[in-house]
C-alpha positions as semicolon CSV with decimal commas, in nm:
position;residue;x (nm);y (nm);z (nm)
1;X;10,701;7,293;9,585
2;X;10,627;7,230;9,222
3;X;10,795;7,425;8,945
4;X;10,466;7,547;8,795
5;X;10,384;7,725;9,122
6;X;10,697;7,939;9,136
7;X;10,597;8,212;8,887
8;X;10,259;8,287;9,049
9;X;10,418;8,286;9,394
10;X;10,696;8,519;9,286
11;X;10,449;8,757;9,121
12;X;10,225;8,743;9,430
13;X;10,526;8,820;9,651
14;X;10,625;9,116;9,432
15;X;10,270;9,255;9,435
16;X;10,245;9,219;9,812
17;X;10,586;9,383;9,854
18;X;10,473;9,680;9,645
19;X;10,154;9,708;9,851
20;X;10,349;9,710;10,175
21;X;10,588;9,968;10,033
22;X;10,296;10,191;9,932
23;X;10,132;10,145;10,273
24;X;10,449;10,265;10,442
25;X;10,544;10,545;10,205
26;X;10,200;10,706;10,172
27;X;10,168;10,814;10,539
28;X;10,533;10,922;10,545
29;X;10,478;11,138;10,237
30;X;10,159;11,284;10,387
31;X;10,341;11,370;10,710
32;X;10,634;11,534;10,530
33;X;10,407;11,742;10,308
34;X;10,199;11,846;10,612
35;X;10,514;11,962;10,794
36;X;10,627;12,154;10,485
37;X;10,289;12,327;10,457
38;X;10,302;12,427;10,825
39;X;10,653;12,566;10,784
40;X;10,550;12,760;10,475
41;X;10,241;12,895;10,651
42;X;10,447;13,003;10,954
43;X;10,699;13,174;10,728
44;X;10,422;13,363;10,549
45;X;10,269;13,476;10,878
46;X;10,608;13,595;11,000
47;X;10,668;13,782;10,673
48;X;10,329;13,953;10,703
49;X;10,407;14,059;11,060
50;X;10,741;14,204;10,953
51;X;10,579;14,391;10,665
52;X;10,317;14,537;10,899
53;X;10,589;14,643;11,140
54;X;10,792;14,826;10,874
55;X;10,496;14,968;10,681
56;X;10,409;15,217;10,953
């Protein structure tokens, strides 16, 4: 390999590494936020049921 090719190859490798990292982290973040929203929604429903029970 020639020395003038090393900088473009290194930059290409870094860019591809960042793309792979984003491709992995984006679905993981979406899944975690979806689970958090479901937990929050379930907690709110449970709180509403308890309030209805004690408001009588």
